PDB file of C-alpha atoms in Angstrom:
ATOM      1  CA  MET A   1      -6.327  32.820  12.320  1.00 55.00           C
ATOM      2  CA  PRO A   2      -9.703  31.338  11.327  1.00 58.00           C
ATOM      3  CA  LEU A   3      -9.970  27.611  10.910  1.00 56.00           C
ATOM      4  CA  PRO A   4     -12.875  27.160   8.510  1.00 58.00           C
ATOM      5  CA  PHE A   5     -12.803  23.381   8.649  1.00 57.00           C
ATOM      6  CA  LEU A   6     -13.621  23.528  12.359  1.00 54.00           C
ATOM      7  CA  THR A   7     -16.473  26.031  12.226  1.00 52.00           C
ATOM      8  CA  ALA A   8     -20.103  25.006  12.217  1.00 54.00           C
ATOM      9  CA  ASP A   9     -21.321  27.934  10.109  1.00 54.00           C
ATOM     10  CA  ARG A  10     -19.480  26.888   6.969  1.00 54.00           C
ATOM     11  CA  VAL A  11     -21.714  25.237   4.369  1.00 55.00           C
ATOM     12  CA  PHE A  12     -20.431  21.948   3.068  1.00 53.00           C
ATOM     13  CA  GLU A  13     -20.586  22.280  -0.685  1.00 53.00           C
ATOM     14  CA  THR A  14     -19.697  19.530  -3.031  1.00 52.00           C
ATOM     15  CA  THR A  15     -20.118  19.567  -6.768  1.00 51.00           C
ATOM     16  CA  ASP A  16     -19.579  15.899  -7.381  1.00 52.00           C
ATOM     17  CA  ASP A  17     -22.491  13.601  -6.766  1.00 52.00           C
ATOM     18  CA  VAL A  18     -20.561  10.396  -6.153  1.00 56.00           C
ATOM     19  CA  PRO A  19     -22.353   7.727  -4.129  1.00 53.00           C
ATOM     20  CA  LEU A  20     -20.679   6.627  -0.943  1.00 56.00           C
ATOM     21  CA  PRO A  21     -19.176   3.108  -0.888  1.00 56.00           C
ATOM     22  CA  TYR A  22     -22.032   1.711   1.173  1.00 56.00           C
ATOM     23  CA  ASP A  23     -24.504   3.026  -1.410  1.00 67.00           C
ATOM     24  CA  ASP A  24     -23.050   0.884  -4.199  1.00 74.00           C
ATOM     25  CA  ARG A  25     -25.489  -2.020  -4.324  1.00 78.00           C
ATOM     26  CA  ASP A  26     -23.469  -3.921  -6.937  1.00 81.00           C
ATOM     27  CA  ARG A  27     -20.510  -4.497  -4.616  1.00 87.00           C
ATOM     28  CA  TRP A  28     -20.429  -7.699  -2.605  1.00 90.00           C
ATOM     29  CA  ARG A  29     -20.787  -6.909   1.081  1.00 90.00           C
ATOM     30  CA  ARG A  30     -21.181  -8.849   4.269  1.00 91.00           C
ATOM     31  CA  PRO A  31     -24.348  -7.705   6.102  1.00 90.00           C
ATOM     32  CA  TYR A  32     -22.650  -8.228   9.486  1.00 91.00           C
ATOM     33  CA  ARG A  33     -19.252  -7.954  11.143  1.00 91.00           C
ATOM     34  CA  PRO A  34     -17.079 -11.053  11.516  1.00 91.00           C
ATOM     35  CA  GLY A  35     -17.455 -12.629  14.931  1.00 90.00           C
ATOM     36  CA  PRO A  36     -14.858 -12.667  17.692  1.00 89.00           C
ATOM     37  CA  TRP A  37     -14.111 -16.380  17.291  1.00 88.00           C
ATOM     38  CA  ARG A  38     -13.311 -15.984  13.606  1.00 90.00           C
ATOM     39  CA  VAL A  39     -11.216 -12.873  14.133  1.00 93.00           C
ATOM     40  CA  GLY A  40      -9.407 -14.412  17.111  1.00 94.00           C
ATOM     41  CA  VAL A  41      -8.451 -17.577  15.254  1.00 94.00           C
ATOM     42  CA  ALA A  42      -7.267 -15.527  12.258  1.00 96.00           C
ATOM     43  CA  ALA A  43      -5.208 -13.288  14.561  1.00 97.00           C
ATOM     44  CA  LEU A  44      -3.581 -16.310  16.189  1.00 97.00           C
ATOM     45  CA  ALA A  45      -2.822 -17.775  12.761  1.00 97.00           C
ATOM     46  CA  LEU A  46      -1.215 -14.500  11.679  1.00 97.00           C
ATOM     47  CA  LEU A  47       0.819 -14.479  14.897  1.00 97.00           C
ATOM     48  CA  LEU A  48       1.980 -18.009  14.113  1.00 97.00           C
ATOM     49  CA  ALA A  49       2.845 -16.898  10.579  1.00 97.00           C
ATOM     50  CA  SER A  50       5.014 -14.093  11.928  1.00 97.00           C
ATOM     51  CA  PHE A  51       7.021 -16.610  13.957  1.00 97.00           C
ATOM     52  CA  VAL A  52       7.348 -18.880  10.944  1.00 96.00           C
ATOM     53  CA  LEU A  53       8.523 -15.940   8.822  1.00 96.00           C
ATOM     54  CA  PHE A  54      11.086 -15.077  11.485  1.00 96.00           C
ATOM     55  CA  ALA A  55      12.236 -18.704  11.434  1.00 95.00           C
ATOM     56  CA  ALA A  56      12.537 -18.507   7.632  1.00 95.00           C
ATOM     57  CA  VAL A  57      14.829 -15.479   7.970  1.00 95.00           C
ATOM     58  CA  ILE A  58      16.989 -17.274  10.535  1.00 95.00           C
ATOM     59  CA  ILE A  59      17.165 -20.400   8.366  1.00 94.00           C
ATOM     60  CA  ALA A  60      18.081 -18.299   5.334  1.00 94.00           C
ATOM     61  CA  ALA A  61      20.926 -16.668   7.268  1.00 93.00           C
ATOM     62  CA  THR A  62      22.320 -19.874   8.755  1.00 92.00           C
ATOM     63  CA  ALA A  63      21.342 -22.788   6.524  1.00 86.00           C
ATOM     64  CA  GLU A  64      20.407 -23.571   2.966  1.00 89.00           C
ATOM     65  CA  LEU A  65      18.117 -21.288   0.994  1.00 91.00           C
ATOM     66  CA  THR A  66      15.925 -24.189  -0.120  1.00 93.00           C
ATOM     67  CA  SER A  67      15.028 -24.912   3.513  1.00 93.00           C
ATOM     68  CA  ALA A  68      14.255 -21.239   4.049  1.00 94.00           C
ATOM     69  CA  ALA A  69      12.086 -21.226   0.921  1.00 95.00           C
ATOM     70  CA  VAL A  70      10.071 -24.180   2.218  1.00 95.00           C
ATOM     71  CA  VAL A  71       9.495 -22.486   5.576  1.00 95.00           C
ATOM     72  CA  PHE A  72       8.646 -19.196   3.821  1.00 96.00           C
ATOM     73  CA  ALA A  73       6.088 -21.038   1.643  1.00 97.00           C
ATOM     74  CA  LEU A  74       4.601 -22.543   4.804  1.00 97.00           C
ATOM     75  CA  ALA A  75       4.251 -19.041   6.288  1.00 97.00           C
ATOM     76  CA  LEU A  76       2.543 -17.820   3.117  1.00 97.00           C
ATOM     77  CA  LEU A  77       0.155 -20.768   3.328  1.00 97.00           C
ATOM     78  CA  VAL A  78      -0.746 -19.888   6.935  1.00 97.00           C
ATOM     79  CA  ILE A  79      -1.278 -16.217   5.956  1.00 97.00           C
ATOM     80  CA  ALA A  80      -3.502 -17.213   3.022  1.00 97.00           C
ATOM     81  CA  ALA A  81      -5.528 -19.507   5.289  1.00 97.00           C
ATOM     82  CA  ALA A  82      -6.003 -16.735   7.874  1.00 97.00           C
ATOM     83  CA  LEU A  83      -7.153 -14.266   5.231  1.00 96.00           C
ATOM     84  CA  ARG A  84      -9.521 -16.817   3.712  1.00 96.00           C
ATOM     85  CA  LEU A  85     -10.928 -17.512   7.176  1.00 94.00           C
ATOM     86  CA  LEU A  86     -11.805 -13.827   7.463  1.00 94.00           C
ATOM     87  CA  ARG A  87     -13.650 -13.945   4.101  1.00 94.00           C
ATOM     88  CA  VAL A  88     -15.860 -16.879   5.133  1.00 93.00           C
ATOM     89  CA  GLY A  89     -19.519 -15.962   5.533  1.00 92.00           C
ATOM     90  CA  VAL A  90     -22.547 -14.682   3.677  1.00 93.00           C
ATOM     91  CA  TRP A  91     -22.150 -11.882   1.153  1.00 93.00           C
ATOM     92  CA  VAL A  92     -24.955 -10.043  -0.676  1.00 92.00           C
ATOM     93  CA  SER A  93     -25.214  -7.649  -3.580  1.00 91.00           C
ATOM     94  CA  ALA A  94     -27.810  -6.594  -6.109  1.00 89.00           C
ATOM     95  CA  ARG A  95     -26.648  -9.510  -8.267  1.00 90.00           C
ATOM     96  CA  GLY A  96     -27.247 -12.274  -5.770  1.00 91.00           C
ATOM     97  CA  LEU A  97     -26.322 -14.153  -2.643  1.00 91.00           C
ATOM     98  CA  ARG A  98     -22.872 -15.635  -2.047  1.00 92.00           C
ATOM     99  CA  HIS A  99     -22.011 -18.230   0.586  1.00 91.00           C
ATOM    100  CA  VAL A 100     -18.244 -18.288   1.051  1.00 93.00           C
ATOM    101  CA  GLY A 101     -16.817 -21.344   2.771  1.00 91.00           C
ATOM    102  CA  PHE A 102     -13.196 -22.020   3.615  1.00 92.00           C
ATOM    103  CA  LEU A 103     -12.631 -24.076   0.457  1.00 94.00           C
ATOM    104  CA  THR A 104     -15.735 -23.394  -1.642  1.00 93.00           C
ATOM    105  CA  THR A 105     -17.836 -20.459  -2.738  1.00 92.00           C
ATOM    106  CA  ARG A 106     -21.413 -20.836  -3.928  1.00 90.00           C
ATOM    107  CA  THR A 107     -23.159 -17.940  -5.628  1.00 90.00           C
ATOM    108  CA  ALA A 108     -26.847 -17.775  -6.497  1.00 89.00           C
ATOM    109  CA  THR A 109     -28.525 -14.970  -8.385  1.00 90.00           C
ATOM    110  CA  TRP A 110     -31.624 -13.541  -6.788  1.00 89.00           C
ATOM    111  CA  GLU A 111     -33.729 -15.151  -9.538  1.00 90.00           C
ATOM    112  CA  GLN A 112     -32.510 -18.578  -8.368  1.00 88.00           C
ATOM    113  CA  VAL A 113     -33.332 -17.911  -4.711  1.00 88.00           C
ATOM    114  CA  VAL A 114     -36.785 -19.283  -3.878  1.00 85.00           C
ATOM    115  CA  SER A 115     -36.883 -18.570  -0.154  1.00 85.00           C
ATOM    116  CA  VAL A 116     -34.802 -17.137   2.670  1.00 87.00           C
ATOM    117  CA  ARG A 117     -36.113 -17.867   6.138  1.00 88.00           C
ATOM    118  CA  THR A 118     -34.995 -18.311   9.729  1.00 90.00           C
ATOM    119  CA  VAL A 119     -35.907 -21.593  11.428  1.00 90.00           C
ATOM    120  CA  GLN A 120     -35.386 -23.154  14.840  1.00 91.00           C
ATOM    121  CA  GLN A 121     -33.424 -26.402  14.471  1.00 88.00           C
ATOM    122  CA  PRO A 122     -30.367 -28.271  15.763  1.00 88.00           C
ATOM    123  CA  VAL A 123     -27.245 -26.512  14.474  1.00 88.00           C
ATOM    124  CA  ARG A 124     -23.552 -27.340  14.592  1.00 87.00           C
ATOM    125  CA  TRP A 125     -21.535 -25.570  17.282  1.00 86.00           C
ATOM    126  CA  LEU A 126     -18.546 -23.721  15.700  1.00 79.00           C
ATOM    127  CA  GLY A 127     -18.698 -26.090  12.752  1.00 79.00           C
ATOM    128  CA  LEU A 128     -17.897 -29.107  14.928  1.00 81.00           C
ATOM    129  CA  PRO A 129     -19.943 -32.335  14.853  1.00 86.00           C
ATOM    130  CA  ARG A 130     -21.652 -31.458  18.145  1.00 87.00           C
ATOM    131  CA  THR A 131     -25.134 -30.018  17.609  1.00 85.00           C
ATOM    132  CA  VAL A 132     -27.070 -27.693  19.860  1.00 90.00           C
ATOM    133  CA  GLN A 133     -30.516 -26.150  19.586  1.00 91.00           C
ATOM    134  CA  GLY A 134     -30.366 -22.842  17.725  1.00 90.00           C
ATOM    135  CA  GLN A 135     -31.554 -20.891  14.741  1.00 92.00           C
ATOM    136  CA  ALA A 136     -30.396 -21.148  11.149  1.00 91.00           C
ATOM    137  CA  LEU A 137     -30.908 -18.914   8.145  1.00 91.00           C
ATOM    138  CA  LEU A 138     -31.918 -21.238   5.308  1.00 89.00           C
ATOM    139  CA  VAL A 139     -31.921 -20.463   1.606  1.00 88.00           C
ATOM    140  CA  GLY A 140     -33.922 -22.452  -0.910  1.00 85.00           C
ATOM    141  CA  ARG A 141     -32.779 -22.415  -4.536  1.00 84.00           C
ATOM    142  CA  GLN A 142     -34.523 -23.402  -7.727  1.00 82.00           C
ATOM    143  CA  GLY A 143     -33.676 -26.919  -8.839  1.00 75.00           C
ATOM    144  CA  ASP A 144     -31.926 -27.746  -5.547  1.00 72.00           C
ATOM    145  CA  THR A 145     -32.941 -31.288  -4.679  1.00 64.00           C
ATOM    146  CA  ALA A 146     -31.169 -31.281  -1.297  1.00 66.00           C
ATOM    147  CA  GLY A 147     -33.610 -28.744   0.106  1.00 69.00           C
ATOM    148  CA  ALA A 148     -32.809 -25.544   1.934  1.00 75.00           C
ATOM    149  CA  VAL A 149     -29.128 -24.929   2.707  1.00 77.00           C
ATOM    150  CA  PRO A 150     -28.157 -23.235   6.000  1.00 84.00           C
ATOM    151  CA  LEU A 151     -26.257 -20.011   5.313  1.00 87.00           C
ATOM    152  CA  MET A 152     -25.491 -19.062   8.899  1.00 90.00           C
ATOM    153  CA  THR A 153     -26.457 -20.218  12.356  1.00 90.00           C
ATOM    154  CA  THR A 154     -26.579 -18.781  15.855  1.00 91.00           C
ATOM    155  CA  HIS A 155     -23.672 -21.018  16.836  1.00 89.00           C
ATOM    156  CA  ASN A 156     -21.190 -20.537  13.990  1.00 89.00           C
ATOM    157  CA  ALA A 157     -17.927 -18.621  14.428  1.00 87.00           C
ATOM    158  CA  ASP A 158     -19.591 -15.291  13.648  1.00 88.00           C
ATOM    159  CA  PHE A 159     -22.568 -15.461  15.992  1.00 90.00           C
ATOM    160  CA  VAL A 160     -21.830 -17.776  18.932  1.00 87.00           C
ATOM    161  CA  GLY A 161     -22.850 -15.792  22.002  1.00 86.00           C
ATOM    162  CA  ARG A 162     -24.242 -12.954  19.844  1.00 88.00           C
ATOM    163  CA  ALA A 163     -27.906 -13.784  19.285  1.00 88.00           C
ATOM    164  CA  GLN A 164     -28.884 -10.163  18.572  1.00 92.00           C
ATOM    165  CA  ALA A 165     -26.191  -9.891  15.894  1.00 92.00           C
ATOM    166  CA  PHE A 166     -27.563 -13.054  14.264  1.00 91.00           C
ATOM    167  CA  ASP A 167     -31.089 -11.601  14.285  1.00 92.00           C
ATOM    168  CA  ARG A 168     -29.904  -8.367  12.660  1.00 93.00           C
ATOM    169  CA  ALA A 169     -27.852 -10.216  10.041  1.00 93.00           C
ATOM    170  CA  ALA A 170     -30.679 -12.646   9.232  1.00 92.00           C
ATOM    171  CA  ASP A 171     -33.142  -9.768   8.929  1.00 92.00           C
ATOM    172  CA  SER A 172     -30.723  -7.945   6.652  1.00 91.00           C
ATOM    173  CA  VAL A 173     -30.310 -10.935   4.319  1.00 91.00           C
ATOM    174  CA  GLU A 174     -34.077 -11.465   4.275  1.00 91.00           C
ATOM    175  CA  VAL A 175     -34.591  -7.796   3.326  1.00 90.00           C
ATOM    176  CA  TRP A 176     -32.074  -8.147   0.487  1.00 89.00           C
ATOM    177  CA  ALA A 177     -33.970 -11.235  -0.701  1.00 89.00           C
ATOM    178  CA  GLU A 178     -37.302  -9.414  -0.599  1.00 89.00           C
ATOM    179  CA  GLU A 179     -35.884  -6.406  -2.409  1.00 88.00           C
ATOM    180  CA  TYR A 180     -34.037  -8.215  -5.187  1.00 86.00           C
ATOM    181  CA  GLY A 181     -35.682 -11.653  -5.281  1.00 78.00           C
ATOM    182  CA  PRO A 182     -38.064 -12.832  -7.962  1.00 75.00           C
ATOM    183  CA  ARG A 183     -41.482 -11.275  -7.777  1.00 66.00           C
TER     184      ARG A 183
END
């Protein structure tokens, strides 16, 4: 019995010319993978949410439904926070540059972006007040009086302990800026 899908001599023919998902330049994408600190904290939050959901089921079976609803809402809040934590970072597309924070999202079109550069400066360690010497990817926007805003640093939750990943991500964002930025 021949298995044509396992043979190397079969020609792969496709009639549709659909671009692959990574070829779609209009979709927002993160030019790097989320770091282990961010993923670990989100996983722990989801683990906590599972316990809270289990507690909501127990409360619903033994006590009042309003108490169970409050605990269930708390679990949903923890799940939403964990998912939002995974979305935090820098996103790029052909339309512009998006900096997603935990509570805010700032989007700039490529026409508004004046400069994207990597600089050596004191940066915050894991978003805490303590600063250490590191690198930051700064973006300058038109009409921004505060100066260049740091998008990502070598010591944020995505890149702490992963200097090469920061370099690749910074280079990728800089290439997007060169390709789509104002000429």
